[in-house]
mmCIF file of C-alpha atoms in Angstrom:
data_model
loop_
_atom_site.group_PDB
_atom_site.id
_atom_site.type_symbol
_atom_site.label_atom_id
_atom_site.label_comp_id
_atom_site.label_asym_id
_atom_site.label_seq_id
_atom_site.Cartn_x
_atom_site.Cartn_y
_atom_site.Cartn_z
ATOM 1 C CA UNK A 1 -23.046 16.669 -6.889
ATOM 2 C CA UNK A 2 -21.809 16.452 -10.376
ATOM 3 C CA UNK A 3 -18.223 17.429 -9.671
ATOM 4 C CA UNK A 4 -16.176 20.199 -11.447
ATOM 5 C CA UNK A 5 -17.032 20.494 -15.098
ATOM 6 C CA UNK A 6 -15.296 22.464 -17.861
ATOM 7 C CA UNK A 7 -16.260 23.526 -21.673
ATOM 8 C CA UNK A 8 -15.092 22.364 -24.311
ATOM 9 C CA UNK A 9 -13.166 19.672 -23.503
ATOM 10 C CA UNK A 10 -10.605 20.441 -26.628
ATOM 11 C CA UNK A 11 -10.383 22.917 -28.472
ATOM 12 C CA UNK A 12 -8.276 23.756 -31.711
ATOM 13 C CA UNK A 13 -7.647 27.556 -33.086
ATOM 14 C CA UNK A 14 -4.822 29.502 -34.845
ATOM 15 C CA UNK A 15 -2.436 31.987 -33.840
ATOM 16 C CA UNK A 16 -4.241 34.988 -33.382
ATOM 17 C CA UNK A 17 -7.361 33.851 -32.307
ATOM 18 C CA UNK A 18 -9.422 34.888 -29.293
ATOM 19 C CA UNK A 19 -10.850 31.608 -27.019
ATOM 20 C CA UNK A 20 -12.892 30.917 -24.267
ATOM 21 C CA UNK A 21 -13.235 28.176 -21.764
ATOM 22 C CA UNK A 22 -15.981 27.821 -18.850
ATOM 23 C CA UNK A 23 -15.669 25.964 -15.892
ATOM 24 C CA UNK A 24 -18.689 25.169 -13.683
ATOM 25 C CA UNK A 25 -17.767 23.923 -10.082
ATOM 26 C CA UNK A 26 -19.202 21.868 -7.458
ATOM 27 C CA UNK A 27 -22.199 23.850 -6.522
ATOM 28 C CA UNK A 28 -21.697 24.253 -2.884
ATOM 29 C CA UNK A 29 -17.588 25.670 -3.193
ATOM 30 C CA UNK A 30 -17.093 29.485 -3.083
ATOM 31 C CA UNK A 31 -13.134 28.542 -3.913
ATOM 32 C CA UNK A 32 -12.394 28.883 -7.770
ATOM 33 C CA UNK A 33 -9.221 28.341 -9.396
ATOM 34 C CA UNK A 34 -7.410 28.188 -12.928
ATOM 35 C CA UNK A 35 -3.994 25.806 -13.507
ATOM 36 C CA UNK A 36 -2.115 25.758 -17.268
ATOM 37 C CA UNK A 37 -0.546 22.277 -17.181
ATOM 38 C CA UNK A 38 1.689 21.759 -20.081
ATOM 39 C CA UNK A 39 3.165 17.896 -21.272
ATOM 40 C CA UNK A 40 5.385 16.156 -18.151
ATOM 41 C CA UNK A 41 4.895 19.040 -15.641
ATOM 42 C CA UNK A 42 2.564 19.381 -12.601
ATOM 43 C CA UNK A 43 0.016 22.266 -13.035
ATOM 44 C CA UNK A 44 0.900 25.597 -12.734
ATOM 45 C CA UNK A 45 -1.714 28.484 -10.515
ATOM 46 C CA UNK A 46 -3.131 31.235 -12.830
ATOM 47 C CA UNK A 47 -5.690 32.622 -10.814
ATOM 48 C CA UNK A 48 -8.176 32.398 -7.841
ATOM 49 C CA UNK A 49 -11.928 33.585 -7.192
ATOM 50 C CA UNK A 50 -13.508 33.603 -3.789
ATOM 51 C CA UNK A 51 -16.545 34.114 -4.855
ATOM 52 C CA UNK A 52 -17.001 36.641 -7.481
ATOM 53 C CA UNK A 53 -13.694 38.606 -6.298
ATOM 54 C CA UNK A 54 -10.751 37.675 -8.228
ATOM 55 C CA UNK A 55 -8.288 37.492 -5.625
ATOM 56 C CA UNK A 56 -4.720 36.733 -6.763
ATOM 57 C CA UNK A 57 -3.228 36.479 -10.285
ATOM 58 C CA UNK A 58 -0.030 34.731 -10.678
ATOM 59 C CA UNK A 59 2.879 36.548 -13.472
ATOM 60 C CA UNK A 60 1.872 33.791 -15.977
ATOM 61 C CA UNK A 61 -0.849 35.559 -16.784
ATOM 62 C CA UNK A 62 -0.101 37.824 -19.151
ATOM 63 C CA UNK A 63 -2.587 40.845 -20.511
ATOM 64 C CA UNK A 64 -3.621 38.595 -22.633
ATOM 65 C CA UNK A 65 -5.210 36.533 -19.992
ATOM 66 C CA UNK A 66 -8.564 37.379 -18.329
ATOM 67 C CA UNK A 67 -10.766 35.545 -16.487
ATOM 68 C CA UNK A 68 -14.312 36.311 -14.705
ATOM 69 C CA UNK A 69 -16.563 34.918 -12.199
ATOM 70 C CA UNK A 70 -19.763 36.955 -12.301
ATOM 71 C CA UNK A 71 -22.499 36.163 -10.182
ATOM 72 C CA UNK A 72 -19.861 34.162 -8.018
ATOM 73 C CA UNK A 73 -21.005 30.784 -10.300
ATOM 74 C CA UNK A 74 -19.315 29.520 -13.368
ATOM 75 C CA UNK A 75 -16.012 31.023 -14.490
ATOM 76 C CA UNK A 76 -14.709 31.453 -17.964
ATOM 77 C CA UNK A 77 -11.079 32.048 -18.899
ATOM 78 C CA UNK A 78 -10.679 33.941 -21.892
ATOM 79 C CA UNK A 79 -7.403 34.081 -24.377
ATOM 80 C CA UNK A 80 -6.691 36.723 -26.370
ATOM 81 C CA UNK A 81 -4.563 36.742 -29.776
ATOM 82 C CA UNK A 82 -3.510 33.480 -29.250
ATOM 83 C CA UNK A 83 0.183 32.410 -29.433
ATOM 84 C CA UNK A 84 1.549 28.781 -29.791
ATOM 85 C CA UNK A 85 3.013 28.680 -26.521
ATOM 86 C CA UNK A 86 -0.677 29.174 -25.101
ATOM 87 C CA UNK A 87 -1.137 25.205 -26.429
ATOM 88 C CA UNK A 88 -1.586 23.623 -22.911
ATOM 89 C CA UNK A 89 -4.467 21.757 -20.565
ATOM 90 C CA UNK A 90 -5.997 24.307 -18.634
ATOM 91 C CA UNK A 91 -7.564 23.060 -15.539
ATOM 92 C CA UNK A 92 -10.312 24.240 -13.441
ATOM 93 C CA UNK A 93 -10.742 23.343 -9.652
ATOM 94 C CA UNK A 94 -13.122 24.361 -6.959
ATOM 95 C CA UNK A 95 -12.556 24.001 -3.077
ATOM 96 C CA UNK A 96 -15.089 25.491 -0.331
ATOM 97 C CA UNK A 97 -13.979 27.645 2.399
ATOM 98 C CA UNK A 98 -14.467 26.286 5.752
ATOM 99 C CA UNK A 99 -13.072 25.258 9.152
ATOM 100 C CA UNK A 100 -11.063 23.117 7.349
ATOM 101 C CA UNK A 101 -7.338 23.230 7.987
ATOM 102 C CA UNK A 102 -6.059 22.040 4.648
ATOM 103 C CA UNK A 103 -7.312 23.253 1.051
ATOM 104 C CA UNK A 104 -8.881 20.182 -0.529
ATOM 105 C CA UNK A 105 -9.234 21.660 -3.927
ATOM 106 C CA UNK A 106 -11.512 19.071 -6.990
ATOM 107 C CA UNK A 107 -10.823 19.467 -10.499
ATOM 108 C CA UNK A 108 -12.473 19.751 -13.554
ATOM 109 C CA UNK A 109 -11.455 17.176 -16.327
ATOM 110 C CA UNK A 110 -9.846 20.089 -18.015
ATOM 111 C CA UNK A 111 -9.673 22.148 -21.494
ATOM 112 C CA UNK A 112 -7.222 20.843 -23.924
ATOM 113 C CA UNK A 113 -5.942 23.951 -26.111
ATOM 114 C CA UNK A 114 -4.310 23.824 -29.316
ATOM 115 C CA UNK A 115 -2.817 26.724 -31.019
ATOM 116 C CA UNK A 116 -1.610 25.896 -34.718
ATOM 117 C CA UNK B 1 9.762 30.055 -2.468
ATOM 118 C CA UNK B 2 7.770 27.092 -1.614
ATOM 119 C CA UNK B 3 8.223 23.969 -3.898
ATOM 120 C CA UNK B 4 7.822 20.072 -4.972
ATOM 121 C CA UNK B 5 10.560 17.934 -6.348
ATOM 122 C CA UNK B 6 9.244 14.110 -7.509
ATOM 123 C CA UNK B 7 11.442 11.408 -8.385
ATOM 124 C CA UNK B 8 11.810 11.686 -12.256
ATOM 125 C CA UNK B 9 9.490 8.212 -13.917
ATOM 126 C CA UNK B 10 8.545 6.456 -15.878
ATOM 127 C CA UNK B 11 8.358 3.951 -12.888
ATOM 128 C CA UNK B 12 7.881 0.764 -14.413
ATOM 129 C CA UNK B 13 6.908 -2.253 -12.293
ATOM 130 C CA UNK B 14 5.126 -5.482 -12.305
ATOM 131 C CA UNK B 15 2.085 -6.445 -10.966
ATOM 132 C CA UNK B 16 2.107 -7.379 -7.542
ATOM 133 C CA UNK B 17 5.318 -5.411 -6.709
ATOM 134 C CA UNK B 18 6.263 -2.839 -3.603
ATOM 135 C CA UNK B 19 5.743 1.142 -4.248
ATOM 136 C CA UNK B 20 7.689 3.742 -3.381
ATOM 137 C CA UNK B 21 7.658 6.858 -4.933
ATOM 138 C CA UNK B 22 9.530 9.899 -3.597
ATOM 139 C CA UNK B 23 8.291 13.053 -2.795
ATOM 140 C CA UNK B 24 10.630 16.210 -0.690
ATOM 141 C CA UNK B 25 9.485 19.652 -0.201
ATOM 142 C CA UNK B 26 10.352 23.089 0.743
ATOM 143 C CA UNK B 27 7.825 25.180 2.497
ATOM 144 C CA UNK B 28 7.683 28.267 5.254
ATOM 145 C CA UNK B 29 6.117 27.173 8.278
ATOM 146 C CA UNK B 30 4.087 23.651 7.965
ATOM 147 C CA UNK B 31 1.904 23.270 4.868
ATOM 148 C CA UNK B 32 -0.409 20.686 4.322
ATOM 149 C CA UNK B 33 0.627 17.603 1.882
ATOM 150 C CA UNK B 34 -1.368 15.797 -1.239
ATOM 151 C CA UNK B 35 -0.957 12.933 -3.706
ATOM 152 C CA UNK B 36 -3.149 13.674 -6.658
ATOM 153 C CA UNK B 37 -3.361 10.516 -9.500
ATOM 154 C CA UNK B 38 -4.151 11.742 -13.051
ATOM 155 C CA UNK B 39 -5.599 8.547 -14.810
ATOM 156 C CA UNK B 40 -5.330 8.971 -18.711
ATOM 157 C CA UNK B 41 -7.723 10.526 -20.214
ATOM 158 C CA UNK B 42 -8.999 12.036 -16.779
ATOM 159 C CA UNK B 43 -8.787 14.983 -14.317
ATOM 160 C CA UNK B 44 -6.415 14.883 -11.305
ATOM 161 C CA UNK B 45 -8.385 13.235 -7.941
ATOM 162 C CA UNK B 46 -7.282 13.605 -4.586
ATOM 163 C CA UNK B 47 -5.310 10.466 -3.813
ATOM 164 C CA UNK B 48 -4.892 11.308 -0.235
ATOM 165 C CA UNK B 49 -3.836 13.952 2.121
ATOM 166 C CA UNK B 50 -1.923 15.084 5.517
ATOM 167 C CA UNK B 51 -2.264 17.870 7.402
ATOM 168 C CA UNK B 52 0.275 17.597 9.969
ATOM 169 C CA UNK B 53 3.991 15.796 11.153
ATOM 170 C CA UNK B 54 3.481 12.397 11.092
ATOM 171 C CA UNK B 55 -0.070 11.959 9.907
ATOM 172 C CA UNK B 56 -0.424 9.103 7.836
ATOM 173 C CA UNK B 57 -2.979 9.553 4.849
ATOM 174 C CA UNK B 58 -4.024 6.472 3.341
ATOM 175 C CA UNK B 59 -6.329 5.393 0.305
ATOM 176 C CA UNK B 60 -6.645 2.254 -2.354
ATOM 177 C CA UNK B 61 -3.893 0.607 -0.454
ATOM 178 C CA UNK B 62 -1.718 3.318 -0.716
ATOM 179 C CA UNK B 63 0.091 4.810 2.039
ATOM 180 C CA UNK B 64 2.329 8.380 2.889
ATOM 181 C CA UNK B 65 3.307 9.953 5.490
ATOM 182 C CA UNK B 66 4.389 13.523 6.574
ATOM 183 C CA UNK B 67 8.179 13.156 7.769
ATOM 184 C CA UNK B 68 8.673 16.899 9.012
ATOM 185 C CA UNK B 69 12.515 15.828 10.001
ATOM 186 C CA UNK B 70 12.649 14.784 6.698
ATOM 187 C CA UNK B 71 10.666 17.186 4.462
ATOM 188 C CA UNK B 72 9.022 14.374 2.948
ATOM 189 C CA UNK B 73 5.306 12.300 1.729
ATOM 190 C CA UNK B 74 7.099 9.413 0.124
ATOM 191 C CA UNK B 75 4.218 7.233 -1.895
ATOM 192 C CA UNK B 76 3.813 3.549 -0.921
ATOM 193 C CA UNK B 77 1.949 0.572 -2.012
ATOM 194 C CA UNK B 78 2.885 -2.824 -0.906
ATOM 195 C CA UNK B 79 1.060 -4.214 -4.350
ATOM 196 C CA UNK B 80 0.383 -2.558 -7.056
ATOM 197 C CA UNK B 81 -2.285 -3.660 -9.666
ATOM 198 C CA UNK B 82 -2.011 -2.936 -13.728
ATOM 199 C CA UNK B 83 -5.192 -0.125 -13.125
ATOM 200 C CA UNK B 84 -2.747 1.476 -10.739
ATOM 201 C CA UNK B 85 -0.980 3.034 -13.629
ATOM 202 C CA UNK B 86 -1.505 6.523 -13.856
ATOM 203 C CA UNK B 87 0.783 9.523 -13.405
ATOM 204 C CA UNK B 88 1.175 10.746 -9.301
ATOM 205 C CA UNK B 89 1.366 14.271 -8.181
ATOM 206 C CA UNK B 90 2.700 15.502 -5.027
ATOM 207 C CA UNK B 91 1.239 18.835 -3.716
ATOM 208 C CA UNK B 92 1.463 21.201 -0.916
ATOM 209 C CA UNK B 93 -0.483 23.782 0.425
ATOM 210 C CA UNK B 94 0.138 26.455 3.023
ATOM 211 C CA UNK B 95 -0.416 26.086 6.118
ATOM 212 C CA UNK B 96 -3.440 28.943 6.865
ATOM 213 C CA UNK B 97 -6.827 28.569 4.868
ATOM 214 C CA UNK B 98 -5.422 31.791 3.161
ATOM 215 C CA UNK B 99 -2.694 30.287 1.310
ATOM 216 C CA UNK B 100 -4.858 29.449 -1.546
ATOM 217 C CA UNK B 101 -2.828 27.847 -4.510
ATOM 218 C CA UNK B 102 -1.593 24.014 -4.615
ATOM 219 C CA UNK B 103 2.146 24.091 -5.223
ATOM 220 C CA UNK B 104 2.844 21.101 -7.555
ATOM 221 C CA UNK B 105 5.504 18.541 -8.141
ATOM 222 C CA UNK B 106 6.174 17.725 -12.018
ATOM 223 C CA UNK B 107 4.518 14.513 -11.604
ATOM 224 C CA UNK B 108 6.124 10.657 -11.756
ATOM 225 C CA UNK B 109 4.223 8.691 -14.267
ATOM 226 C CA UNK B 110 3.437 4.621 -13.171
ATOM 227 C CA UNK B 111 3.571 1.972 -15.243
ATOM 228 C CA UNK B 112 2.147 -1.483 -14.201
ATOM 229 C CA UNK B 113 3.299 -4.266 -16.179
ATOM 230 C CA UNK B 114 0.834 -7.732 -15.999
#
């Protein structure tokens, strides 16, 4: 067990670009999820796979925002036309379902994003 | 809708001092409760958790526990070291294994002075 891990771990691009960030969890989890955690705030949800089903999307992701789990695996988060306000850590986490009555969720060391 | 509030840091201490750092929620029904610790230059790790009224979770020498009466997971340590500094997160989650998100305070950071 390698834990969560995400790709790149920063990443740099101008307004307008497109970007894409992949997170690899824990093998064994089915849970997938995607936080945007900006400077002094706790993370914020922006989406959830169970398994390859993409479950719940919150508001903050805008159309510009899509994200895909094929094969119920890896995940990558993709950004579209970039904006500066996109500049944030985005943060991958993985949790398996289970008989468990809390949702112990592990997280990636997370994608540092830039926009100039 | 459900939510965090953290007392605002930097908490700045030295080494060898008492802990207490202040956590109060809002929540439907009763949701489970985390500390996360974000360690610069890492990824959040579970500190410690509680699942129910007055469960104590404990780890590292650090202590909370879930006050229902209260709404609250207060953070303690009775001694904190200089690697203790980090910034805290308290977190909730609902209370069904279908309540999928972590609902996140805005984080106090720690500061451990030798």
């Amino acid at each position: 067990d390698t834990g969560v891990s995400q790709d790149p771990r920063h990443k740099i691009t101008k307004r307008g670009q497109n970007v894409t960030f992949r997170c690899d969890p824990i093998s064994e989890h089915n849970r997938l999820y995607w936080y945007r955690q900006t400077l002094g705030q706790g993370p914020e949800f922006l989406t959830y796979f169970q398994n390859e089903a993409q479950l719940e999307k919150s508001r903050l992701l805008s159309d510009r925002f899509s994200a895909e789990r094929p094969k119920g695996s890896f995940s990558t988060l993709e950004i579209q036309r970039t904006e500066q306000g996109d500049s944030a850590m985005y943060l991958c986490a993985s949790s398996r379902q289970g008989t468990d009555i809390y949702n112990e969720q592990f997280f990636g060391p997370g994608t540092r994003l830039t926009v100039l | 809708g459900d939510s965090v509030t953290q007392m605002e840091g930097p908490v700045t201490l030295s080494e060898e001092a008492f802990l207490t750092i202040n956590c109060t929620y809002t929540a439907t029904g009763y949701p489970s409760l985390f500390w996360y610790v974000q360690y610069p230059g890492e990824g959040l790790q579970l500190l410690l958790k509680a699942t129910k009224a007055d469960d104590k979770g404990s780890n590292k020498g650090f202590e909370a526990t879930y006050r229902k009466e209260t709404t609250s997971f207060h953070l303690e340590k009775g001694s904190v070291q200089v690697s203790d500094s980090a910034v805290y997160f308290c977190a909730l989650s609902g209370p069904s294994d279908s309540n999928y998100q972590l609902i996140w305070g805005a984080g106090t950071k720690l500061i451990i002075k030798p």
